[in-house]
Amino acid sequence: MIWSRHCPWANRIAIGIDLLGLDQVISNGIVDPLRPAGVVGDWFFTLDDGDVDPVLGIHSLGEAYRLADPSYDKRTTVPALVDTQTGKVVNNDYNNLIKEFALAWQEYVPETAPDLYPKNLRSDIDALSDIILMDINYAVNEAGHGRSQADYKKWYDKVFNRLDWLEERLANQRYLFGDQITLVDINLYVTLSRFDLVFYQKYFVNKKRLVDYPNLWNYAKDLYAIPAFGDNTNFESMRQRFYEVDHTPQEDLPRIIPLGPDDSIWEEANDRAEKFG
């Protein structure tokens, strides 16, 4: 599985793989969050020795896309699941990959792994996932790229109306579906972990910070304390990608990278176990 640590869509899959224990059968490669100057449609393995992915033997993710389709000329996206036998990209569906892993890879999932898509909750999980996708995951980006003041306000209001609703929901239960983590918790977490650092500051989604929501903030810290979440959360990569203009050489355009907020507050204690057991 090829991903970038900055990307919330790819971050979902990295967390899901580790939670399901599939890291024993699915290796992962990480692309550089910054691209070479002038390149807008590909991702590169410049974090690896020799700028080559050690498993696939390629310099850029685009090579794996073109092995799957020699005529492919669109942007290459992460996450990308690659068949190591053929070197071809076989799946890049960020929105459904965790669900597919939970359903189709059961023979590789240890008994101790959480059931991220329990049968009795599937319709409810799907419904809430759609809400989170449109009102949180997409909406923060749409607000930041608003085409007018009215357009920006529409998405801004959508985000904070939904955050207020989630704050109330999490007042009475540890996770979005009671005492068990499901895939929708992952979907929400990846935006929450970027909220104060990226969306509040850069995308003008600035009515309130995540830390101003007691239940949401403690919920996010509770998830961060789980290795599958915390180990796959890289604030420095987020800073690089969202605050460096990666299509221009560094020396050509000075950049100011925000030093805050303080990442160490994610390590502070949360109250979720005390409140809900």
PDB file of C-alpha atoms in Angstrom:
ATOM      1  CA  MET A   1       0.000   0.000   0.000  1.00  0.00           C
ATOM      2  CA  ILE A   2       1.515   3.297  -1.110  1.00  0.00           C
ATOM      3  CA  TRP A   3       0.579   6.409   0.817  1.00  0.00           C
ATOM      4  CA  SER A   4       1.716   9.840   1.952  1.00  0.00           C
ATOM      5  CA  ARG A   5       1.658  10.710   5.650  1.00  0.00           C
ATOM      6  CA  HIS A   6       0.178  14.138   4.999  1.00  0.00           C
ATOM      7  CA  CYS A   7      -2.898  12.909   3.143  1.00  0.00           C
ATOM      8  CA  PRO A   8      -6.062  12.305   5.200  1.00  0.00           C
ATOM      9  CA  TRP A   9      -7.544   9.993   2.549  1.00  0.00           C
ATOM     10  CA  ALA A  10      -4.459   7.775   2.550  1.00  0.00           C
ATOM     11  CA  ASN A  11      -4.058   8.083   6.319  1.00  0.00           C
ATOM     12  CA  ARG A  12      -7.410   6.332   6.708  1.00  0.00           C
ATOM     13  CA  ILE A  13      -6.095   3.218   5.003  1.00  0.00           C
ATOM     14  CA  ALA A  14      -2.815   3.100   6.920  1.00  0.00           C
ATOM     15  CA  ILE A  15      -4.735   3.237  10.215  1.00  0.00           C
ATOM     16  CA  GLY A  16      -7.239   0.610   9.064  1.00  0.00           C
ATOM     17  CA  ILE A  17      -4.543  -1.821   7.954  1.00  0.00           C
ATOM     18  CA  ASP A  18      -2.781  -1.609  11.308  1.00  0.00           C
ATOM     19  CA  LEU A  19      -5.992  -1.861  13.352  1.00  0.00           C
ATOM     20  CA  LEU A  20      -7.009  -4.971  11.430  1.00  0.00           C
ATOM     21  CA  GLY A  21      -3.568  -6.524  11.882  1.00  0.00           C
ATOM     22  CA  LEU A  22      -3.115  -6.625   8.123  1.00  0.00           C
ATOM     23  CA  ASP A  23       0.307  -4.994   8.400  1.00  0.00           C
ATOM     24  CA  GLN A  24       1.564  -8.594   8.605  1.00  0.00           C
ATOM     25  CA  VAL A  25       0.469  -9.255   5.014  1.00  0.00           C
ATOM     26  CA  ILE A  26       0.359  -5.771   3.446  1.00  0.00           C
ATOM     27  CA  SER A  27       3.609  -3.815   3.378  1.00  0.00           C
ATOM     28  CA  ASN A  28       3.580  -0.071   2.924  1.00  0.00           C
ATOM     29  CA  GLY A  29       5.635   2.408   0.970  1.00  0.00           C
ATOM     30  CA  ILE A  30       5.654   6.134   1.680  1.00  0.00           C
ATOM     31  CA  VAL A  31       5.982   8.865  -0.914  1.00  0.00           C
ATOM     32  CA  ASP A  32       7.466  12.279  -0.261  1.00  0.00           C
ATOM     33  CA  PRO A  33       4.767  14.857   0.608  1.00  0.00           C
ATOM     34  CA  LEU A  34       6.710  17.370  -1.519  1.00  0.00           C
ATOM     35  CA  ARG A  35       7.073  16.971  -5.259  1.00  0.00           C
ATOM     36  CA  PRO A  36       9.929  18.174  -7.464  1.00  0.00           C
ATOM     37  CA  ALA A  37       9.518  21.688  -8.826  1.00  0.00           C
ATOM     38  CA  GLY A  38       7.091  21.890 -11.712  1.00  0.00           C
ATOM     39  CA  VAL A  39       5.563  18.440 -11.183  1.00  0.00           C
ATOM     40  CA  VAL A  40       1.872  18.406 -10.287  1.00  0.00           C
ATOM     41  CA  GLY A  41       0.557  14.937 -11.123  1.00  0.00           C
ATOM     42  CA  ASP A  42       2.806  12.313  -9.529  1.00  0.00           C
ATOM     43  CA  TRP A  43       4.304  11.187  -6.233  1.00  0.00           C
ATOM     44  CA  PHE A  44       7.942  10.212  -5.720  1.00  0.00           C
ATOM     45  CA  PHE A  45       9.931   7.866  -3.479  1.00  0.00           C
ATOM     46  CA  THR A  46      12.552  10.454  -2.564  1.00  0.00           C
ATOM     47  CA  LEU A  47      12.362   9.418   1.098  1.00  0.00           C
ATOM     48  CA  ASP A  48      13.947   6.053   0.211  1.00  0.00           C
ATOM     49  CA  ASP A  49      17.576   5.233  -0.502  1.00  0.00           C
ATOM     50  CA  GLY A  50      18.380   6.034  -4.106  1.00  0.00           C
ATOM     51  CA  ASP A  51      14.912   7.572  -4.528  1.00  0.00           C
ATOM     52  CA  VAL A  52      13.570   4.083  -5.268  1.00  0.00           C
ATOM     53  CA  ASP A  53      10.843   2.135  -3.473  1.00  0.00           C
ATOM     54  CA  PRO A  54      12.640  -0.953  -2.139  1.00  0.00           C
ATOM     55  CA  VAL A  55       9.744  -3.337  -2.827  1.00  0.00           C
ATOM     56  CA  LEU A  56       8.538  -2.133  -6.234  1.00  0.00           C
ATOM     57  CA  GLY A  57      11.837  -0.818  -7.577  1.00  0.00           C
ATOM     58  CA  ILE A  58      10.258   2.323  -9.018  1.00  0.00           C
ATOM     59  CA  HIS A  59      11.018   6.042  -8.662  1.00  0.00           C
ATOM     60  CA  SER A  60       7.456   7.329  -8.874  1.00  0.00           C
ATOM     61  CA  LEU A  61       3.981   6.005  -8.174  1.00  0.00           C
ATOM     62  CA  GLY A  62       3.030   6.910 -11.731  1.00  0.00           C
ATOM     63  CA  GLU A  63       5.128   3.994 -12.957  1.00  0.00           C
ATOM     64  CA  ALA A  64       2.825   1.558 -11.147  1.00  0.00           C
ATOM     65  CA  TYR A  65      -0.264   3.293 -12.556  1.00  0.00           C
ATOM     66  CA  ARG A  66       1.108   2.995 -16.084  1.00  0.00           C
ATOM     67  CA  LEU A  67       1.930  -0.676 -15.592  1.00  0.00           C
ATOM     68  CA  ALA A  68      -1.769  -1.174 -14.882  1.00  0.00           C
ATOM     69  CA  ASP A  69      -2.764   1.035 -17.836  1.00  0.00           C
ATOM     70  CA  PRO A  70      -0.040   2.124 -20.289  1.00  0.00           C
ATOM     71  CA  SER A  71      -2.280   4.931 -21.562  1.00  0.00           C
ATOM     72  CA  TYR A  72      -2.909   6.378 -18.096  1.00  0.00           C
ATOM     73  CA  ASP A  73      -2.254  10.135 -18.192  1.00  0.00           C
ATOM     74  CA  LYS A  74      -4.239  11.442 -15.206  1.00  0.00           C
ATOM     75  CA  ARG A  75      -2.966  12.386 -11.759  1.00  0.00           C
ATOM     76  CA  THR A  76      -1.657   9.554  -9.629  1.00  0.00           C
ATOM     77  CA  THR A  77      -3.338   9.436  -6.235  1.00  0.00           C
ATOM     78  CA  VAL A  78      -2.727   7.935  -2.832  1.00  0.00           C
ATOM     79  CA  PRO A  79      -3.604   5.582  -1.313  1.00  0.00           C
ATOM     80  CA  ALA A  80      -2.758   3.042  -3.986  1.00  0.00           C
ATOM     81  CA  LEU A  81      -2.820  -0.698  -3.421  1.00  0.00           C
ATOM     82  CA  VAL A  82      -0.175  -2.308  -5.628  1.00  0.00           C
ATOM     83  CA  ASP A  83       0.221  -5.979  -6.542  1.00  0.00           C
ATOM     84  CA  THR A  84       3.861  -6.708  -5.731  1.00  0.00           C
ATOM     85  CA  GLN A  85       3.922  -9.588  -8.229  1.00  0.00           C
ATOM     86  CA  THR A  86       2.993  -7.444 -11.227  1.00  0.00           C
ATOM     87  CA  GLY A  87       3.846  -3.975  -9.903  1.00  0.00           C
ATOM     88  CA  LYS A  88       0.413  -2.750 -10.998  1.00  0.00           C
ATOM     89  CA  VAL A  89      -1.962  -0.496  -9.059  1.00  0.00           C
ATOM     90  CA  VAL A  90      -5.062  -2.585  -8.396  1.00  0.00           C
ATOM     91  CA  ASN A  91      -7.145  -0.317  -6.137  1.00  0.00           C
ATOM     92  CA  ASN A  92      -7.095   3.358  -5.149  1.00  0.00           C
ATOM     93  CA  ASP A  93     -10.595   3.689  -3.652  1.00  0.00           C
ATOM     94  CA  TYR A  94      -9.833   5.681  -0.496  1.00  0.00           C
ATOM     95  CA  ASN A  95     -13.458   5.692   0.596  1.00  0.00           C
ATOM     96  CA  ASN A  96     -14.087   1.939   0.510  1.00  0.00           C
ATOM     97  CA  LEU A  97     -10.729   0.211   0.938  1.00  0.00           C
ATOM     98  CA  ILE A  98     -11.045  -0.243   4.709  1.00  0.00           C
ATOM     99  CA  LYS A  99     -14.490  -1.767   4.225  1.00  0.00           C
ATOM    100  CA  GLU A 100     -13.095  -4.110   1.575  1.00  0.00           C
ATOM    101  CA  PHE A 101     -10.249  -5.143   3.865  1.00  0.00           C
ATOM    102  CA  ALA A 102     -12.677  -5.793   6.730  1.00  0.00           C
ATOM    103  CA  LEU A 103     -14.904  -7.963   4.525  1.00  0.00           C
ATOM    104  CA  ALA A 104     -12.638  -9.706   2.023  1.00  0.00           C
ATOM    105  CA  TRP A 105      -9.412 -10.202   3.972  1.00  0.00           C
ATOM    106  CA  GLN A 106     -10.899 -11.991   6.985  1.00  0.00           C
ATOM    107  CA  GLU A 107      -8.586 -15.001   6.641  1.00  0.00           C
ATOM    108  CA  TYR A 108      -5.650 -12.676   7.425  1.00  0.00           C
ATOM    109  CA  VAL A 109      -7.291 -10.698  10.235  1.00  0.00           C
ATOM    110  CA  PRO A 110      -6.351 -11.977  13.724  1.00  0.00           C
ATOM    111  CA  GLU A 111      -9.135 -12.759  16.191  1.00  0.00           C
ATOM    112  CA  THR A 112      -7.888  -9.991  18.480  1.00  0.00           C
ATOM    113  CA  ALA A 113      -8.487  -7.275  15.869  1.00  0.00           C
ATOM    114  CA  PRO A 114     -11.545  -5.036  16.211  1.00  0.00           C
ATOM    115  CA  ASP A 115     -14.492  -5.572  13.904  1.00  0.00           C
ATOM    116  CA  LEU A 116     -14.462  -2.263  12.051  1.00  0.00           C
ATOM    117  CA  TYR A 117     -17.587  -3.075  10.057  1.00  0.00           C
ATOM    118  CA  PRO A 118     -19.850  -5.218  12.260  1.00  0.00           C
ATOM    119  CA  LYS A 119     -22.761  -6.778  10.434  1.00  0.00           C
ATOM    120  CA  ASN A 120     -25.450  -5.464  12.785  1.00  0.00           C
ATOM    121  CA  LEU A 121     -24.274  -1.870  12.335  1.00  0.00           C
ATOM    122  CA  ARG A 122     -23.400  -1.759   8.647  1.00  0.00           C
ATOM    123  CA  SER A 123     -26.338   0.325   7.443  1.00  0.00           C
ATOM    124  CA  ASP A 124     -25.836   2.801  10.298  1.00  0.00           C
ATOM    125  CA  ILE A 125     -22.077   2.946   9.690  1.00  0.00           C
ATOM    126  CA  ASP A 126     -22.643   3.582   5.990  1.00  0.00           C
ATOM    127  CA  ALA A 127     -25.123   6.371   6.740  1.00  0.00           C
ATOM    128  CA  LEU A 128     -22.864   8.106   9.255  1.00  0.00           C
ATOM    129  CA  SER A 129     -19.833   7.640   6.996  1.00  0.00           C
ATOM    130  CA  ASP A 130     -21.668   9.513   4.238  1.00  0.00           C
ATOM    131  CA  ILE A 131     -22.493  12.331   6.652  1.00  0.00           C
ATOM    132  CA  ILE A 132     -18.892  12.602   7.873  1.00  0.00           C
ATOM    133  CA  LEU A 133     -17.625  12.497   4.293  1.00  0.00           C
ATOM    134  CA  MET A 134     -19.778  15.384   3.094  1.00  0.00           C
ATOM    135  CA  ASP A 135     -20.052  17.554   6.217  1.00  0.00           C
ATOM    136  CA  ILE A 136     -16.521  17.130   7.577  1.00  0.00           C
ATOM    137  CA  ASN A 137     -14.001  15.470   5.230  1.00  0.00           C
ATOM    138  CA  TYR A 138     -15.088  17.268   2.052  1.00  0.00           C
ATOM    139  CA  ALA A 139     -16.509  20.379   3.682  1.00  0.00           C
ATOM    140  CA  VAL A 140     -13.249  21.588   5.257  1.00  0.00           C
ATOM    141  CA  ASN A 141     -11.596  21.486   1.844  1.00  0.00           C
ATOM    142  CA  GLU A 142     -14.528  23.125   0.106  1.00  0.00           C
ATOM    143  CA  ALA A 143     -14.502  25.968   2.647  1.00  0.00           C
ATOM    144  CA  GLY A 144     -10.802  26.524   2.049  1.00  0.00           C
ATOM    145  CA  HIS A 145     -11.318  26.641  -1.694  1.00  0.00           C
ATOM    146  CA  GLY A 146     -14.560  28.609  -1.658  1.00  0.00           C
ATOM    147  CA  ARG A 147     -15.347  30.348  -4.934  1.00  0.00           C
ATOM    148  CA  SER A 148     -17.165  33.210  -3.228  1.00  0.00           C
ATOM    149  CA  GLN A 149     -17.902  34.498   0.257  1.00  0.00           C
ATOM    150  CA  ALA A 150     -21.320  32.830   0.139  1.00  0.00           C
ATOM    151  CA  ASP A 151     -19.830  29.538  -1.008  1.00  0.00           C
ATOM    152  CA  TYR A 152     -17.222  29.647   1.748  1.00  0.00           C
ATOM    153  CA  LYS A 153     -19.896  30.425   4.370  1.00  0.00           C
ATOM    154  CA  LYS A 154     -22.071  27.518   3.231  1.00  0.00           C
ATOM    155  CA  TRP A 155     -19.273  25.014   3.856  1.00  0.00           C
ATOM    156  CA  TYR A 156     -18.065  26.801   6.997  1.00  0.00           C
ATOM    157  CA  ASP A 157     -21.530  26.533   8.519  1.00  0.00           C
ATOM    158  CA  LYS A 158     -21.841  22.910   7.461  1.00  0.00           C
ATOM    159  CA  VAL A 159     -18.579  22.011   9.239  1.00  0.00           C
ATOM    160  CA  PHE A 160     -19.421  23.671  12.532  1.00  0.00           C
ATOM    161  CA  ASN A 161     -23.045  22.546  12.593  1.00  0.00           C
ATOM    162  CA  ARG A 162     -21.799  18.985  12.216  1.00  0.00           C
ATOM    163  CA  LEU A 163     -19.009  19.387  14.783  1.00  0.00           C
ATOM    164  CA  ASP A 164     -21.568  20.686  17.276  1.00  0.00           C
ATOM    165  CA  TRP A 165     -23.737  17.636  16.541  1.00  0.00           C
ATOM    166  CA  LEU A 166     -20.800  15.262  16.986  1.00  0.00           C
ATOM    167  CA  GLU A 167     -19.818  16.976  20.242  1.00  0.00           C
ATOM    168  CA  GLU A 168     -23.251  16.126  21.614  1.00  0.00           C
ATOM    169  CA  ARG A 169     -23.125  12.544  20.318  1.00  0.00           C
ATOM    170  CA  LEU A 170     -19.764  11.924  21.980  1.00  0.00           C
ATOM    171  CA  ALA A 171     -21.004  13.265  25.310  1.00  0.00           C
ATOM    172  CA  ASN A 172     -22.750   9.955  25.899  1.00  0.00           C
ATOM    173  CA  GLN A 173     -20.473   7.330  24.373  1.00  0.00           C
ATOM    174  CA  ARG A 174     -16.762   6.713  23.962  1.00  0.00           C
ATOM    175  CA  TYR A 175     -16.787   6.209  20.187  1.00  0.00           C
ATOM    176  CA  LEU A 176     -19.255   7.061  17.454  1.00  0.00           C
ATOM    177  CA  PHE A 177     -20.964   3.696  17.902  1.00  0.00           C
ATOM    178  CA  GLY A 178     -20.734   3.179  21.622  1.00  0.00           C
ATOM    179  CA  ASP A 179     -17.829   1.239  23.088  1.00  0.00           C
ATOM    180  CA  GLN A 180     -16.381  -0.153  19.845  1.00  0.00           C
ATOM    181  CA  ILE A 181     -14.192   1.478  17.237  1.00  0.00           C
ATOM    182  CA  THR A 182     -15.564   1.260  13.710  1.00  0.00           C
ATOM    183  CA  LEU A 183     -14.298   2.487  10.370  1.00  0.00           C
ATOM    184  CA  VAL A 184     -16.278   5.725  10.727  1.00  0.00           C
ATOM    185  CA  ASP A 185     -14.121   6.667  13.733  1.00  0.00           C
ATOM    186  CA  ILE A 186     -11.099   6.439  11.438  1.00  0.00           C
ATOM    187  CA  ASN A 187     -12.811   8.606   8.827  1.00  0.00           C
ATOM    188  CA  LEU A 188     -13.549  11.329  11.362  1.00  0.00           C
ATOM    189  CA  TYR A 189     -10.161  11.144  13.101  1.00  0.00           C
ATOM    190  CA  VAL A 190      -8.099  11.948  10.009  1.00  0.00           C
ATOM    191  CA  THR A 191      -9.803  15.330   9.662  1.00  0.00           C
ATOM    192  CA  LEU A 192      -9.772  16.052  13.387  1.00  0.00           C
ATOM    193  CA  SER A 193      -6.026  15.386  13.590  1.00  0.00           C
ATOM    194  CA  ARG A 194      -5.461  18.038  10.908  1.00  0.00           C
ATOM    195  CA  PHE A 195      -8.077  20.480  12.065  1.00  0.00           C
ATOM    196  CA  ASP A 196      -6.192  22.950  14.264  1.00  0.00           C
ATOM    197  CA  LEU A 197      -2.941  22.643  12.316  1.00  0.00           C
ATOM    198  CA  VAL A 198      -4.328  22.957   8.797  1.00  0.00           C
ATOM    199  CA  PHE A 199      -8.021  23.660   8.415  1.00  0.00           C
ATOM    200  CA  TYR A 200      -8.430  26.199  11.232  1.00  0.00           C
ATOM    201  CA  GLN A 201      -5.354  28.183  10.193  1.00  0.00           C
ATOM    202  CA  LYS A 202      -5.047  27.842   6.444  1.00  0.00           C
ATOM    203  CA  TYR A 203      -8.571  27.043   5.246  1.00  0.00           C
ATOM    204  CA  PHE A 204     -10.297  29.686   7.416  1.00  0.00           C
ATOM    205  CA  VAL A 205     -12.490  27.103   9.167  1.00  0.00           C
ATOM    206  CA  ASN A 206     -11.877  29.134  12.290  1.00  0.00           C
ATOM    207  CA  LYS A 207     -15.024  29.535  14.348  1.00  0.00           C
ATOM    208  CA  LYS A 208     -13.653  27.122  16.956  1.00  0.00           C
ATOM    209  CA  ARG A 209     -10.607  24.897  17.289  1.00  0.00           C
ATOM    210  CA  LEU A 210     -10.777  21.179  17.956  1.00  0.00           C
ATOM    211  CA  VAL A 211      -9.384  21.818  21.447  1.00  0.00           C
ATOM    212  CA  ASP A 212     -12.428  24.028  22.152  1.00  0.00           C
ATOM    213  CA  TYR A 213     -14.719  20.979  21.925  1.00  0.00           C
ATOM    214  CA  PRO A 214     -14.211  18.985  25.161  1.00  0.00           C
ATOM    215  CA  ASN A 215     -15.738  15.726  23.939  1.00  0.00           C
ATOM    216  CA  LEU A 216     -14.300  15.799  20.426  1.00  0.00           C
ATOM    217  CA  TRP A 217     -10.854  16.774  21.691  1.00  0.00           C
ATOM    218  CA  ASN A 218     -10.723  14.032  24.313  1.00  0.00           C
ATOM    219  CA  TYR A 219     -12.123  11.540  21.794  1.00  0.00           C
ATOM    220  CA  ALA A 220      -9.397  12.470  19.291  1.00  0.00           C
ATOM    221  CA  LYS A 221      -6.665  12.130  21.943  1.00  0.00           C
ATOM    222  CA  ASP A 222      -8.144   8.784  22.987  1.00  0.00           C
ATOM    223  CA  LEU A 223      -7.794   7.498  19.426  1.00  0.00           C
ATOM    224  CA  TYR A 224      -4.320   9.032  19.033  1.00  0.00           C
ATOM    225  CA  ALA A 225      -3.181   7.003  22.064  1.00  0.00           C
ATOM    226  CA  ILE A 226      -3.879   3.794  20.104  1.00  0.00           C
ATOM    227  CA  PRO A 227      -0.699   2.900  18.152  1.00  0.00           C
ATOM    228  CA  ALA A 228      -2.533   2.343  14.862  1.00  0.00           C
ATOM    229  CA  PHE A 229      -3.699   5.968  15.035  1.00  0.00           C
ATOM    230  CA  GLY A 230      -0.779   7.698  16.741  1.00  0.00           C
ATOM    231  CA  ASP A 231       1.982   5.908  14.847  1.00  0.00           C
ATOM    232  CA  ASN A 232       0.327   6.865  11.554  1.00  0.00           C
ATOM    233  CA  THR A 233      -0.135  10.545  12.484  1.00  0.00           C
ATOM    234  CA  ASN A 234       2.747  12.714  11.320  1.00  0.00           C
ATOM    235  CA  PHE A 235       2.282  16.409  12.002  1.00  0.00           C
ATOM    236  CA  GLU A 236       5.577  17.400  10.380  1.00  0.00           C
ATOM    237  CA  SER A 237       4.502  15.846   7.084  1.00  0.00           C
ATOM    238  CA  MET A 238       1.235  17.795   7.305  1.00  0.00           C
ATOM    239  CA  ARG A 239       3.150  21.032   7.846  1.00  0.00           C
ATOM    240  CA  GLN A 240       5.382  20.339   4.869  1.00  0.00           C
ATOM    241  CA  ARG A 241       2.605  19.526   2.451  1.00  0.00           C
ATOM    242  CA  PHE A 242       0.023  22.121   3.427  1.00  0.00           C
ATOM    243  CA  TYR A 243       2.342  25.071   4.017  1.00  0.00           C
ATOM    244  CA  GLU A 244       5.105  24.598   1.454  1.00  0.00           C
ATOM    245  CA  VAL A 245       4.199  25.406  -2.139  1.00  0.00           C
ATOM    246  CA  ASP A 246       5.610  22.221  -3.551  1.00  0.00           C
ATOM    247  CA  HIS A 247       5.596  23.181  -7.236  1.00  0.00           C
ATOM    248  CA  THR A 248       8.236  25.856  -6.804  1.00  0.00           C
ATOM    249  CA  PRO A 249      11.878  25.363  -5.741  1.00  0.00           C
ATOM    250  CA  GLN A 250      12.435  26.357  -2.113  1.00  0.00           C
ATOM    251  CA  GLU A 251      14.999  29.009  -2.981  1.00  0.00           C
ATOM    252  CA  ASP A 252      12.617  30.762  -5.384  1.00  0.00           C
ATOM    253  CA  LEU A 253       9.828  31.442  -2.927  1.00  0.00           C
ATOM    254  CA  PRO A 254      10.385  31.971   0.796  1.00  0.00           C
ATOM    255  CA  ARG A 255       7.836  30.182   2.934  1.00  0.00           C
ATOM    256  CA  ILE A 256       6.728  30.625   6.508  1.00  0.00           C
ATOM    257  CA  ILE A 257       5.828  27.315   8.130  1.00  0.00           C
ATOM    258  CA  PRO A 258       3.700  27.725  11.285  1.00  0.00           C
ATOM    259  CA  LEU A 259       5.368  26.430  14.429  1.00  0.00           C
ATOM    260  CA  GLY A 260       2.088  25.842  16.245  1.00  0.00           C
ATOM    261  CA  PRO A 261      -0.073  24.471  17.508  1.00  0.00           C
ATOM    262  CA  ASP A 262       1.992  22.488  19.993  1.00  0.00           C
ATOM    263  CA  ASP A 263       1.898  18.857  18.853  1.00  0.00           C
ATOM    264  CA  SER A 264       2.796  17.587  22.324  1.00  0.00           C
ATOM    265  CA  ILE A 265      -0.710  18.281  23.633  1.00  0.00           C
ATOM    266  CA  TRP A 266      -1.836  15.158  21.775  1.00  0.00           C
ATOM    267  CA  GLU A 267       0.171  13.175  24.322  1.00  0.00           C
ATOM    268  CA  GLU A 268      -1.790  14.589  27.252  1.00  0.00           C
ATOM    269  CA  ALA A 269      -4.244  12.425  29.147  1.00  0.00           C
ATOM    270  CA  ASN A 270      -7.856  12.143  28.000  1.00  0.00           C
ATOM    271  CA  ASP A 271     -10.977  11.423  30.017  1.00  0.00           C
ATOM    272  CA  ARG A 272     -12.704   8.865  27.799  1.00  0.00           C
ATOM    273  CA  ALA A 273     -11.732   5.680  29.657  1.00  0.00           C
ATOM    274  CA  GLU A 274     -12.647   7.278  32.980  1.00  0.00           C
ATOM    275  CA  LYS A 275     -16.048   8.366  31.695  1.00  0.00           C
ATOM    276  CA  PHE A 276     -16.996   5.299  29.685  1.00  0.00           C
ATOM    277  CA  GLY A 277     -14.743   2.459  30.814  1.00  0.00           C
TER     278      GLY A 277
END
